[in-house]
XYZ file of C-alpha atoms in Angstrom:
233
model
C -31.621 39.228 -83.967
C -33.794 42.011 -83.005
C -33.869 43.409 -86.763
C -34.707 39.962 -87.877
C -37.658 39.991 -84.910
C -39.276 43.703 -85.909
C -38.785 42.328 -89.922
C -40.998 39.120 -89.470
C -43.002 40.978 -87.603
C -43.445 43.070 -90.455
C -43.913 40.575 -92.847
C -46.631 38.804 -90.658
C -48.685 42.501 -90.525
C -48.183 43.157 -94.156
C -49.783 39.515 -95.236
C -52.099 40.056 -92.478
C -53.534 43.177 -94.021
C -53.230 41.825 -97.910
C -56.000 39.596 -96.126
C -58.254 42.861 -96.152
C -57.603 42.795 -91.616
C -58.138 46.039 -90.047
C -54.858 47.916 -89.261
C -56.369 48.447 -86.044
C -56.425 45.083 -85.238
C -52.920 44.527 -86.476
C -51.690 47.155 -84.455
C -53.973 46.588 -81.627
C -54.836 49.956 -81.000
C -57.762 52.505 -82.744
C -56.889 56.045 -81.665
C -60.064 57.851 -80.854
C -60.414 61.461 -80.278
C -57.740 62.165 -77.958
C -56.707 58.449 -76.542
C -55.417 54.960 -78.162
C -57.778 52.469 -77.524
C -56.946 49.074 -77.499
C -59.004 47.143 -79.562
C -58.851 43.326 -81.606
C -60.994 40.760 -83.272
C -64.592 41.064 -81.411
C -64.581 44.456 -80.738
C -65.958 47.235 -83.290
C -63.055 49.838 -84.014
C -63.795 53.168 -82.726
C -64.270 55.773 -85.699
C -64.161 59.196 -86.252
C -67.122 59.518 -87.630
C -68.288 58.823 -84.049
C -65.923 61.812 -82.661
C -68.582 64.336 -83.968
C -71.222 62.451 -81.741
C -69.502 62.902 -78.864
C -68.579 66.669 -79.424
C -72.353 67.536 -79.695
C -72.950 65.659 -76.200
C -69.898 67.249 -74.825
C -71.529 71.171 -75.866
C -74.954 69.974 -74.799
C -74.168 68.920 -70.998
C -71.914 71.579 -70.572
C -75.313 73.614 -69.701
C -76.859 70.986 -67.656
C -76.490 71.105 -63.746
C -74.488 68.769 -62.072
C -74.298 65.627 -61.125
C -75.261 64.164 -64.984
C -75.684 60.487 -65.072
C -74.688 58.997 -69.241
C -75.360 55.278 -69.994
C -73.577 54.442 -72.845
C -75.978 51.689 -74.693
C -73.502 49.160 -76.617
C -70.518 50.565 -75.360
C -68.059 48.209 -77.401
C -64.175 49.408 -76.760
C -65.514 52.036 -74.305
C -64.693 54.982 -76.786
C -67.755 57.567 -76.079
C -68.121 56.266 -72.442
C -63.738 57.137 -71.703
C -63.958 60.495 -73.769
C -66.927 61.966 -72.188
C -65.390 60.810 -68.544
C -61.994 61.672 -68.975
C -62.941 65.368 -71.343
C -65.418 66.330 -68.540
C -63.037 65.382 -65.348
C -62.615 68.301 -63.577
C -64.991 70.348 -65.560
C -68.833 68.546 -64.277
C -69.528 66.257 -62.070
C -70.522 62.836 -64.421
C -71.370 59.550 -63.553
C -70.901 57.209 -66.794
C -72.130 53.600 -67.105
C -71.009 51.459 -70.379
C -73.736 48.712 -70.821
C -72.702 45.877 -73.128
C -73.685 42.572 -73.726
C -70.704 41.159 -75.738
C -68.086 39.183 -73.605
C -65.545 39.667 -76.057
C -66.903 43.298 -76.794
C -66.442 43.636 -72.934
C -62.761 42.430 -71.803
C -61.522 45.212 -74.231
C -63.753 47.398 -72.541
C -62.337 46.869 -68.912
C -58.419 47.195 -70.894
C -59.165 50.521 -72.442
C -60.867 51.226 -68.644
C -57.994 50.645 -66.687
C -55.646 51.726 -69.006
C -57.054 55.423 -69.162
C -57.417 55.042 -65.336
C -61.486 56.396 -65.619
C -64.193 55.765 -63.777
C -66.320 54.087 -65.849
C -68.970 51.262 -64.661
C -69.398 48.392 -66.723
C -72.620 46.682 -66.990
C -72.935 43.517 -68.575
C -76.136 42.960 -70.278
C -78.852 43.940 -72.963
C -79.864 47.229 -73.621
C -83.487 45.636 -73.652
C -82.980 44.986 -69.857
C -80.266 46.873 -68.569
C -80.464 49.214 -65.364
C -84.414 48.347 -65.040
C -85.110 50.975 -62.531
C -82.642 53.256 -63.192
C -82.882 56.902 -64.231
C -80.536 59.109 -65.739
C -79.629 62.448 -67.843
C -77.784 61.481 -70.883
C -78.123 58.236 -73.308
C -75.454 57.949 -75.923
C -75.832 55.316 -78.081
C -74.334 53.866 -81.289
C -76.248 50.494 -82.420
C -75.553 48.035 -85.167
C -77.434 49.584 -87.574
C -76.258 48.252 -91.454
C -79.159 46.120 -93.154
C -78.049 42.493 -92.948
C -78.074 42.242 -96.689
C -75.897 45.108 -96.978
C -72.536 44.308 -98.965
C -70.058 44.923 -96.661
C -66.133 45.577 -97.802
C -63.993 42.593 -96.649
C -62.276 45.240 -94.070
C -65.448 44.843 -92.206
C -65.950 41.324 -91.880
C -63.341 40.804 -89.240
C -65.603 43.094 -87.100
C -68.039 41.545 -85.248
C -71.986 41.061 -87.103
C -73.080 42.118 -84.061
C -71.932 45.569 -83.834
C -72.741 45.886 -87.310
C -75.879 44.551 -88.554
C -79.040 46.339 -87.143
C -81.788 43.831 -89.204
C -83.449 43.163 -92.314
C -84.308 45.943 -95.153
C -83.619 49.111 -93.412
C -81.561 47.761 -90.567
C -83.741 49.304 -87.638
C -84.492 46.614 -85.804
C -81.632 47.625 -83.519
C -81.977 51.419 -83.002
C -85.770 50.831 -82.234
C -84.674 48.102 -79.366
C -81.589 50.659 -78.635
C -84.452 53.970 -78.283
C -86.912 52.003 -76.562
C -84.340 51.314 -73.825
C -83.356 55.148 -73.929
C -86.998 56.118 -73.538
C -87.156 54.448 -70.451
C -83.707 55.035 -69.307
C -84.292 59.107 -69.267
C -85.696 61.426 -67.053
C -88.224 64.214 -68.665
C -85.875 66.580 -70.286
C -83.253 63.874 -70.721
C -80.947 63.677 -73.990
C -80.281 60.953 -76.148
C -77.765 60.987 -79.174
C -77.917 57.732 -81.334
C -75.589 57.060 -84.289
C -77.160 55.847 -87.405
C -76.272 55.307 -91.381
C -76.449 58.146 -93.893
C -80.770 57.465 -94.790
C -81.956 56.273 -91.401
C -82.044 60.007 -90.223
C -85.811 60.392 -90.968
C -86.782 56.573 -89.552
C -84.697 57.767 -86.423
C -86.866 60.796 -86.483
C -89.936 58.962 -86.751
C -89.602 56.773 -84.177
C -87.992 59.489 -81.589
C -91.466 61.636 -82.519
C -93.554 59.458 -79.990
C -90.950 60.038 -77.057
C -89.125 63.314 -77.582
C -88.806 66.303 -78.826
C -86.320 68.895 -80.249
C -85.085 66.304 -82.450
C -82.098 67.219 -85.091
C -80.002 65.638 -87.203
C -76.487 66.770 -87.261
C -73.955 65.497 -89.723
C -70.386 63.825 -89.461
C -66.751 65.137 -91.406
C -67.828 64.234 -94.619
C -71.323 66.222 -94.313
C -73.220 62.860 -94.108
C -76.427 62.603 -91.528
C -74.900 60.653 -89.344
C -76.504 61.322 -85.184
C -79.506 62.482 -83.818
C -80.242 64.239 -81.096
C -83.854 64.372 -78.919
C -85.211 65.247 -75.692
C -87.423 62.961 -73.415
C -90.860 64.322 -73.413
């Protein structure tokens, strides 16, 4: 009986996926740098694109005194908020807050939480007004940023539009509302690293240039400009 089990279930995740649905969500878990993540339909998958991101943060706070405070903006699954907690345990003293504003987005946020046993607070909310107040080292941020007329491969249309699609023509909309919030989120000297499509590098530079400064563009596996990184004036 149990062969006939694990073969429907095989059947049922092989017409699933002829449907164009994300292994990931089959499966129910996205690995992500060094962890699974548990992740399904209203949650964007964690990618490894994303991985490079979080190296680059990981090298630039090593040099920054402790305690450092990170607010993950649009924290989805919880994959840049877990890694930089659970790779910097025992190494600096970090504080990390996920702020997200998708209820879906957010139960698989507390899963992947517990399940990696981190201490990660979860804020429920939008970046626009999150943590009013609040001050902090370190924003890490990766917005919806695809034009909503973008043509999108069916894979990605079980993901959630909102994680996705950052607004009309160049799809900015989002990353402005996500580096306004980080401009007032950061101390002076504070970093921000914000994912972003393969051409947005130089709008993402632009708009940075009234805030910050030492601002770079660093690229992701498959040599694509794909982060950038600035410092709050």
């Amino acid at each position: 009986i149990e062969d006939e089990t694990i073969a429907e279930q095989y059947k049922h995740a092989i017409a699933d996926r002829l449907t164009g649905k994300p292994t990931q969500y089959i499966t129910g878990n996205a690995p992500f740098r060094y962890l699974d993540y548990e992740v399904g339909p209203g949650v964007l998958i964690p990618r490894p694109e994303t991985e490079v991101l979080v190296d680059e943060v990981l090298h630039q706070i090593s040099s920054m005194p402790d305690p450092i405070s990170i607010v993950d903006l649009g924290a989805g699954a919880g994959g840049i908020s877990i890694a930089l907690a659970t790779e910097t345990h025992g190494k600096k003293e970090v504080h990390v807050i996920a702020v997200e504003k998708s209820r879906e987005a957010i139960t698989w946020l507390h899963r992947n939480i517990q399940k990696h046993e981190v201490n990660v607070r979860v804020i429920e909310g939008d970046v626009a007004d999150a943590l009013i107040g609040v001050k902090c080292d370190v924003v890490v941020a990766n917005p919806p940023y695809l034009p909503d007329e973008q043509e999108i491969p069916n894979e990605l249309r079980f993901e959630p539009d909102i994680a996705l699609f950052g607004g009309k023509g160049d799809g900015m909309s989002a990353p402005r509302e996500f580096i306004k919030a980080a401009s007032r989120l950061l101390k002076s000297g504070g970093l921000l690293a914000i994912e972003h499509n393969e051409v947005q590098g130089p709008l993402i530079t632009h708009e940075l240039s009234k805030n910050f400064e030492s601002i770079a563009t660093y690229q992701d596996l498959n040599e694509r400009p794909r982060f950038t990184i600035g410092r709050r004036k």
